[in-house]
Coordinates of C-alpha atoms in Angstrom, one line a residue:
Chain A
M1 CA 121.4 45.4 86.4
T2 CA 122.8 46.1 83.0
H3 CA 126.6 46.7 82.6
E4 CA 126.1 50.3 81.5
L5 CA 125.1 51.2 85.1
E6 CA 128.2 49.8 86.7
P7 CA 131.1 52.1 87.5
A8 CA 134.2 51.8 85.4
L9 CA 137.5 53.6 85.2
V10 CA 137.8 56.4 82.6
R11 CA 140.8 55.4 80.5
R12 CA 140.7 58.6 78.3
P13 CA 142.6 61.8 79.2
L14 CA 140.5 64.0 81.5
L15 CA 141.9 67.3 80.3
T16 CA 140.4 67.5 76.8
R17 CA 140.1 70.8 74.9
G18 CA 136.5 71.2 76.1
V19 CA 137.5 70.8 79.7
W20 CA 140.3 73.4 79.3
I21 CA 137.8 75.9 77.8
G22 CA 135.4 75.1 80.7
L23 CA 138.2 75.6 83.3
L24 CA 139.2 78.9 81.6
L25 CA 135.6 80.1 81.8
A26 CA 135.4 79.0 85.4
A27 CA 138.6 80.8 86.3
I28 CA 137.3 84.0 84.7
M29 CA 134.0 83.7 86.6
L30 CA 135.9 83.1 89.8
G31 CA 137.8 86.3 89.3
I32 CA 134.5 88.1 88.7
V33 CA 133.0 86.7 91.9
V34 CA 136.1 87.9 93.8
V35 CA 135.6 91.4 92.4
R36 CA 131.9 91.2 93.2
F37 CA 132.6 90.5 96.8
A38 CA 135.2 93.2 97.0
T39 CA 133.3 96.0 95.3
G40 CA 129.6 95.1 95.0
L41 CA 127.3 94.1 92.2
Q42 CA 127.6 97.6 90.6
T43 CA 131.1 96.9 89.2
V44 CA 130.4 93.5 87.7
T45 CA 126.8 93.9 86.5
H46 CA 124.7 96.4 84.7
L47 CA 121.8 96.0 87.2
D48 CA 120.1 99.1 88.3
D49 CA 116.9 100.0 90.3
R50 CA 114.7 99.5 87.3
Y51 CA 116.3 96.2 86.3
P52 CA 117.1 94.5 89.5
W53 CA 117.3 91.0 88.0
G54 CA 119.8 90.2 85.2
I55 CA 119.4 87.8 82.3
W56 CA 121.2 85.0 84.2
I57 CA 117.9 84.6 86.1
G58 CA 116.2 83.8 82.8
V59 CA 119.1 81.8 81.3
D60 CA 119.9 79.8 84.4
V61 CA 116.3 79.1 85.4
A62 CA 115.5 78.3 81.7
T63 CA 118.6 76.0 81.1
G64 CA 120.2 74.9 84.4
V65 CA 116.9 74.1 86.1
A66 CA 115.3 72.7 82.9
L67 CA 118.2 70.3 82.5
A68 CA 117.7 69.3 86.1
A69 CA 114.1 68.5 85.5
G70 CA 115.4 65.9 83.0
G71 CA 117.1 64.1 85.8
F72 CA 113.9 63.7 87.7
T73 CA 111.8 62.6 84.7
S74 CA 114.6 60.2 83.6
A75 CA 114.8 58.7 87.1
A76 CA 111.0 58.4 87.2
I77 CA 110.9 56.6 83.8
I78 CA 113.7 54.2 84.7
H79 CA 113.1 53.5 88.4
L80 CA 109.3 54.1 88.8
F81 CA 108.0 53.0 85.5
H82 CA 110.7 50.3 85.1
R83 CA 111.6 51.2 81.5
S84 CA 115.0 49.6 81.8
A85 CA 115.8 50.3 78.2
F86 CA 116.7 53.8 79.3
A87 CA 118.8 52.7 82.3
A88 CA 122.0 53.8 80.7
L89 CA 120.8 57.4 80.6
G90 CA 119.9 57.5 84.3
R91 CA 123.2 58.3 85.8
P92 CA 124.3 61.1 83.4
A93 CA 120.8 62.6 83.7
L94 CA 120.9 62.6 87.5
L95 CA 124.5 64.0 87.5
T96 CA 123.4 66.8 85.1
A97 CA 120.4 67.5 87.4
M98 CA 122.6 67.7 90.5
L99 CA 125.1 69.9 88.8
G100 CA 122.3 72.1 87.4
Y101 CA 120.8 72.7 90.8
T102 CA 124.1 73.1 92.5
F103 CA 125.2 75.7 90.0
V104 CA 121.9 77.6 90.5
G105 CA 122.7 77.6 94.2
I106 CA 126.3 78.7 93.7
G107 CA 125.3 81.4 91.2
L108 CA 122.7 82.6 93.6
C109 CA 125.3 83.1 96.3
A110 CA 127.0 85.7 94.1
D111 CA 123.8 87.4 93.0
L112 CA 122.2 87.7 96.4
G113 CA 123.2 90.8 98.3
R114 CA 123.4 88.9 101.6
P115 CA 124.0 85.3 100.7
W116 CA 124.6 84.2 104.2
N117 CA 121.0 84.8 104.9
I118 CA 120.0 82.2 102.2
W119 CA 118.6 79.9 104.9
H120 CA 116.1 82.4 106.1
P121 CA 113.1 81.2 103.9
F122 CA 113.4 77.7 105.3
M123 CA 112.7 79.0 108.8
P124 CA 109.0 78.9 109.5
W125 CA 109.0 82.2 111.4
M126 CA 110.6 84.0 108.5
G127 CA 109.3 82.2 105.4
N128 CA 106.5 84.0 103.6
P129 CA 104.1 81.5 102.0
N130 CA 102.5 84.4 100.1
S131 CA 105.6 84.8 98.0
V132 CA 105.9 82.9 94.7
L133 CA 109.7 83.0 95.0
F134 CA 109.3 81.4 98.4
E135 CA 107.8 78.3 96.7
V136 CA 110.6 78.3 94.1
G137 CA 113.3 78.6 96.8
L138 CA 111.7 75.9 98.8
C139 CA 111.6 73.6 95.7
V140 CA 115.2 74.2 94.8
G141 CA 116.2 73.5 98.4
I142 CA 114.2 70.2 98.5
Y143 CA 115.4 69.1 95.0
L144 CA 119.0 69.7 96.0
F145 CA 118.5 67.7 99.1
V146 CA 116.9 64.8 97.2
L147 CA 119.6 64.8 94.6
Chain B
M1 CA 99.1 42.3 106.8
K2 CA 102.8 42.0 107.1
P3 CA 104.5 45.3 107.7
T4 CA 106.4 46.2 104.5
R5 CA 108.4 49.3 103.5
R6 CA 105.8 50.1 100.9
G7 CA 103.0 49.7 103.3
F8 CA 104.7 52.1 105.7
L9 CA 105.3 54.6 102.9
G10 CA 101.7 54.4 101.9
I11 CA 100.5 55.1 105.4
A12 CA 103.0 57.9 105.8
G13 CA 101.9 59.4 102.6
A14 CA 98.2 59.2 103.5
A15 CA 98.9 60.7 106.9
G16 CA 100.9 63.5 105.3
A17 CA 98.1 64.2 102.8
A18 CA 95.5 64.2 105.6
A19 CA 97.6 66.7 107.6
A20 CA 98.0 68.9 104.6
L21 CA 94.3 68.9 104.0
R22 CA 93.5 71.0 107.0
P23 CA 91.9 74.3 106.1
S24 CA 94.6 76.8 105.2
A25 CA 94.2 80.6 105.3
S26 CA 93.8 81.6 101.7
R27 CA 93.3 84.9 100.1
G28 CA 89.8 86.3 99.9
G29 CA 89.8 89.5 97.9
A30 CA 91.4 92.9 98.6
R31 CA 93.1 93.9 101.8
A32 CA 91.9 97.1 103.4
A33 CA 93.9 99.7 105.3
S34 CA 93.7 99.5 109.1
P35 CA 91.8 102.4 110.6
Q36 CA 94.7 103.9 112.3
A37 CA 97.0 103.7 109.2
A38 CA 98.8 107.0 108.6
G39 CA 99.4 108.6 105.2
V40 CA 100.4 111.8 103.5
L41 CA 98.4 113.9 101.1
V42 CA 100.5 115.6 98.5
D43 CA 98.9 118.8 97.0
T44 CA 100.8 119.2 93.7
H45 CA 99.2 122.6 93.2
R46 CA 100.5 124.0 96.5
C47 CA 104.0 122.5 96.0
I48 CA 106.5 125.1 94.8
G49 CA 109.3 122.6 94.0
C50 CA 111.7 123.9 96.7
R51 CA 113.1 120.4 97.2
R52 CA 113.4 120.9 101.0
C53 CA 111.6 117.6 101.5
E54 CA 114.5 115.9 99.7
F55 CA 117.0 117.5 102.1
A56 CA 114.9 116.6 105.2
C57 CA 114.4 113.0 103.9
Q58 CA 118.1 112.5 103.4
T59 CA 118.8 113.9 106.9
S60 CA 116.2 111.8 108.5
H61 CA 117.6 108.6 107.0
G62 CA 121.2 109.5 107.8
L63 CA 122.3 109.8 104.2
S64 CA 124.4 113.0 104.9
P65 CA 122.9 115.3 102.3
P66 CA 124.8 118.2 100.7
P67 CA 124.1 121.6 102.1
L68 CA 120.5 122.8 101.9
S69 CA 121.4 125.5 99.4
S70 CA 122.5 122.9 96.8
F71 CA 118.8 121.7 96.7
E72 CA 117.9 125.1 95.2
D73 CA 119.2 123.9 91.9
K74 CA 116.2 123.7 89.6
S75 CA 118.0 122.2 86.7
V76 CA 117.2 118.7 88.0
F77 CA 113.6 119.2 86.9
E78 CA 114.7 119.0 83.2
R79 CA 114.3 115.3 83.4
T80 CA 112.0 113.0 85.4
R81 CA 113.9 111.5 88.3
R82 CA 113.2 108.4 90.4
P83 CA 114.1 107.7 94.0
T84 CA 117.6 106.3 94.5
R85 CA 119.5 104.7 97.3
R86 CA 120.8 108.2 98.4
A87 CA 117.5 110.1 97.9
F88 CA 114.3 108.2 99.0
T89 CA 112.2 111.1 97.7
V90 CA 112.6 113.3 94.6
V91 CA 110.5 116.1 93.3
N92 CA 109.5 116.1 89.7
R93 CA 108.0 118.9 87.7
L94 CA 105.4 118.4 85.0
Q95 CA 103.7 120.7 82.5
P96 CA 100.0 119.7 82.2
A97 CA 98.6 119.6 78.7
D98 CA 96.2 122.6 79.5
G99 CA 99.2 124.9 79.4
G100 CA 98.5 126.3 82.8
R101 CA 100.8 126.5 85.9
E102 CA 103.4 123.7 86.3
L103 CA 102.8 121.1 88.9
H104 CA 105.4 119.5 91.3
A105 CA 105.0 116.0 92.5
K106 CA 107.3 114.4 95.1
L107 CA 108.0 110.8 94.2
N108 CA 108.8 108.1 96.7
C109 CA 107.7 104.6 97.9
L110 CA 103.9 105.0 98.3
N111 CA 103.8 102.6 101.2
C112 CA 100.8 100.6 99.7
V113 CA 97.8 99.5 101.6
D114 CA 98.5 95.9 100.3
P115 CA 102.1 96.1 99.3
A116 CA 103.3 93.8 96.5
C117 CA 106.9 94.0 97.8
A118 CA 105.9 92.6 101.2
S119 CA 103.9 89.9 99.5
A120 CA 106.9 89.0 97.4
C121 CA 109.5 89.1 100.1
L122 CA 110.5 85.5 100.9
V123 CA 111.7 86.3 104.4
K124 CA 109.2 89.0 105.6
A125 CA 112.0 91.6 105.6
L126 CA 109.4 94.0 104.2
Q127 CA 106.3 94.3 106.3
K128 CA 103.2 96.4 106.3
T129 CA 102.6 97.7 109.8
P130 CA 99.2 98.7 111.1
E131 CA 100.5 102.3 111.6
G132 CA 100.8 102.6 107.8
P133 CA 104.4 102.3 106.7
V134 CA 106.0 99.4 104.9
T135 CA 109.1 98.8 106.9
Y136 CA 112.4 97.0 106.0
D137 CA 114.5 94.8 108.2
Q138 CA 118.0 94.4 106.8
D139 CA 118.8 91.5 109.2
R140 CA 116.2 89.3 107.5
C141 CA 116.9 90.4 103.9
M142 CA 118.7 88.1 101.6
G143 CA 119.3 90.8 99.0
C144 CA 117.3 88.9 96.3
R145 CA 115.7 92.1 95.0
Y146 CA 112.4 90.3 94.3
C147 CA 110.6 93.2 96.0
M148 CA 112.0 95.5 93.4
V149 CA 110.7 93.3 90.6
A150 CA 107.4 93.1 92.3
C151 CA 106.8 96.8 93.0
P152 CA 104.2 98.1 90.5
F153 CA 105.6 101.6 91.1
E154 CA 109.3 100.5 90.7
M155 CA 110.2 102.5 93.8
P156 CA 112.7 100.5 95.9
A157 CA 116.3 101.2 95.3
Y158 CA 119.3 99.0 96.2
D159 CA 122.9 99.4 97.3
Y160 CA 124.6 97.9 94.3
D161 CA 127.9 99.4 95.4
D162 CA 127.9 97.7 98.7
P163 CA 129.5 94.3 98.4
L164 CA 128.6 92.8 101.8
H165 CA 125.7 94.8 103.4
P166 CA 123.5 96.1 100.7
Q167 CA 120.1 97.3 101.7
V168 CA 116.8 97.8 99.9
R169 CA 116.2 101.6 100.2
K170 CA 112.9 103.4 100.2
C171 CA 110.6 105.7 102.1
N172 CA 109.2 104.2 105.3
L173 CA 107.2 107.3 106.4
C174 CA 110.1 107.9 108.9
A175 CA 109.0 104.9 111.0
H176 CA 112.6 104.4 112.1
L177 CA 112.6 107.7 114.0
V178 CA 110.2 106.7 116.8
P179 CA 109.9 102.9 117.2
A180 CA 106.6 102.7 119.1
Q181 CA 104.4 105.2 117.3
Q182 CA 104.2 106.8 113.9
P183 CA 106.1 110.1 113.8
V184 CA 105.4 113.0 111.5
P185 CA 107.7 112.3 108.5
A186 CA 110.6 114.7 108.1
C187 CA 109.5 115.9 104.7
V188 CA 106.1 116.9 106.1
R189 CA 107.7 118.8 108.9
I190 CA 110.0 120.8 106.6
C191 CA 107.5 121.7 103.9
P192 CA 107.2 125.5 104.0
V193 CA 103.9 125.7 102.0
E194 CA 101.9 122.9 103.6
A195 CA 101.8 121.0 100.4
L196 CA 102.1 117.8 102.5
T197 CA 99.5 116.8 105.0
F198 CA 100.1 114.0 107.4
G199 CA 97.3 112.1 109.1
P200 CA 95.1 109.0 109.1
R201 CA 94.5 107.9 105.6
E202 CA 90.8 108.0 105.9
T203 CA 90.8 111.6 107.1
L204 CA 93.2 112.5 104.3
L205 CA 90.9 111.0 101.7
A206 CA 87.9 113.0 103.1
L207 CA 90.1 116.1 103.0
A208 CA 91.2 115.4 99.5
H209 CA 87.7 115.0 98.1
E210 CA 86.6 118.2 100.0
R211 CA 89.4 120.1 98.2
T212 CA 88.6 118.7 94.8
R213 CA 84.9 119.7 95.3
A214 CA 85.8 123.2 96.6
H215 CA 88.3 123.9 93.8
P216 CA 87.4 121.9 90.7
E217 CA 89.5 124.4 88.7
L218 CA 92.7 123.4 90.6
Y219 CA 92.1 119.6 91.1
S220 CA 90.8 116.8 89.1
P221 CA 88.3 114.6 91.1
H222 CA 90.7 111.7 90.8
V223 CA 92.9 111.3 93.9
Y224 CA 95.9 109.3 92.9
G225 CA 96.6 106.5 95.4
E226 CA 93.0 106.1 96.6
H227 CA 92.6 103.0 94.5
E228 CA 95.8 102.5 92.5
A229 CA 97.3 99.0 93.1
G230 CA 94.9 98.4 96.0
G231 CA 95.4 101.9 97.5
T232 CA 98.5 103.7 98.9
S233 CA 99.4 105.6 102.0
W234 CA 100.7 108.5 99.8
L235 CA 97.8 110.3 98.1
Y236 CA 98.1 112.9 95.3
L237 CA 95.9 115.8 94.4
A238 CA 96.5 117.2 90.9
R239 CA 94.9 119.1 88.1
A240 CA 96.2 116.6 85.5
P241 CA 97.4 113.0 85.3
L242 CA 100.8 112.6 87.0
H243 CA 102.1 109.8 84.8
S244 CA 104.9 111.8 83.3
A245 CA 106.1 112.7 86.8
G246 CA 106.8 109.0 87.5
L247 CA 103.4 107.8 88.9
P248 CA 102.3 105.1 86.5
K249 CA 98.7 104.4 85.4
L250 CA 97.8 101.3 87.4
P251 CA 94.7 99.1 87.8
D252 CA 92.8 99.2 91.1
R253 CA 93.7 95.7 92.1
A254 CA 97.0 95.0 94.0
P255 CA 99.2 92.8 91.7
N256 CA 99.8 90.4 94.6
E257 CA 96.0 89.7 94.8
L258 CA 96.5 87.6 91.7
T259 CA 99.8 85.9 92.6
E260 CA 98.6 85.0 96.1
S261 CA 95.3 83.6 94.8
V262 CA 97.2 81.4 92.2
Q263 CA 99.8 80.4 94.8
H264 CA 97.3 79.4 97.4
G265 CA 94.9 77.9 94.8
V266 CA 97.5 75.5 93.3
F267 CA 98.4 74.2 96.8
K268 CA 95.0 74.4 98.3
G269 CA 94.8 71.6 100.8
F270 CA 97.8 70.2 99.0
A271 CA 95.1 68.4 96.8
A272 CA 96.8 68.7 93.5
P273 CA 100.3 67.5 94.6
A274 CA 98.7 64.6 96.6
M275 CA 96.7 63.5 93.5
L276 CA 99.8 63.8 91.3
Y277 CA 101.9 61.6 93.6
G278 CA 99.0 59.2 94.1
L279 CA 98.7 58.7 90.4
L280 CA 102.5 58.3 90.1
A281 CA 102.5 55.6 92.8
L282 CA 99.7 53.7 91.0
V283 CA 101.6 53.8 87.7
A284 CA 104.8 52.7 89.4
R285 CA 103.0 49.8 91.1
Q286 CA 101.5 48.7 87.9
A287 CA 104.8 49.0 86.0
R288 CA 106.4 46.9 88.7
S289 CA 103.9 44.1 88.4
R290 CA 104.3 44.1 84.6
I291 CA 108.0 43.2 85.0
P292 CA 108.1 40.4 87.5
E293 CA 111.6 39.2 86.5
E294 CA 113.4 42.3 87.9
P295 CA 114.7 42.0 91.4
A296 CA 112.4 43.8 93.7
D297 CA 115.0 45.8 95.7
H298 CA 116.8 47.5 92.9
G299 CA 113.9 49.4 91.6
D300 CA 113.7 51.8 94.5
K301 CA 117.3 53.1 94.4
P302 CA 118.0 55.9 92.0

């Protein structure tokens, strides 16, 4: 195994400016999520009956999930095809993938009207194999489990 | 042969592929209405736009409507309305291009013969019953609103103002009133001019075509809902197209006919995924034999 793959202590300060900005954004979002669960999607989104899905569906599916696909392909290149030259990229790619899918799941919990029913599609008596979103949901679930 | 992990995985994979290869029920063309399916025929010529059906609908669904007299307000006809979470049916007025008498068309979920919403729903919260209605079960619903995206008529509404128990709201032909059998919907019962006729869909279609033949000056031969999006429980008789009253021009095929055939085609017998993973396994095996110096056990762990 190459030394890039071995864990090492981070000797730089963790709270850089980028991290602070990220934390600030996360705090704002947390506030919005609190408002959403207090007053409903109406107050925090501009969704209506004609536009039931917001742009986050497109943005997150196009970025968060696309980033996560990189984790799977990187892992396949390194560990299945044994291209060890790329081994240093493996861990960051897998971490990004896991974060990407995790955040899709977390974001979904705020977007779903009844997030505590999120396990319903995985139950054979409720899952509807005719639904395209059923396949997507199943894949996200399985990928999260794998990661 | 010595039992190895790879050997086991190979056998397990083959067994899984074989199990997945069993014949699966896949989509073969359009779904037809069951013979006892109920529907409602809307005669836009008879309708006088009194909006009593809106009042009756809100009463039936426990939406505590304002007093009946407030529905006499005709100013709402100035713009085309759509059903909302508080009003599952709304009457729209339209002026046909021929300049003749105005038509009124009541707009609500059409309870399709082959509903795209029920096909889209991940958890079967929306279901087509043999009696005709497309029913909604809030205890199954996740609130993902995919049904609203899927509906070609854009009819379902949603409780955006409810933080914890939002429901998808739409006409269900009043199926909730009597659990066992299909009741006469509240709007049909209140209609003072018999603009709404409730009955088996097949009978209604025959009646509709009888009326268009008897009065070609009042009705165009096209019965809206007979074929639109695979057919609907609500059928409309009109002199002119009703598109400006909120009923879109749609192809005869249900949209879910395409999505279901793609969905089941890609995964038919799980052949495509099995082939993909088989290929991947071959490539991985070959790659491993090409680099003999790497320790065998590290390669498997991501």
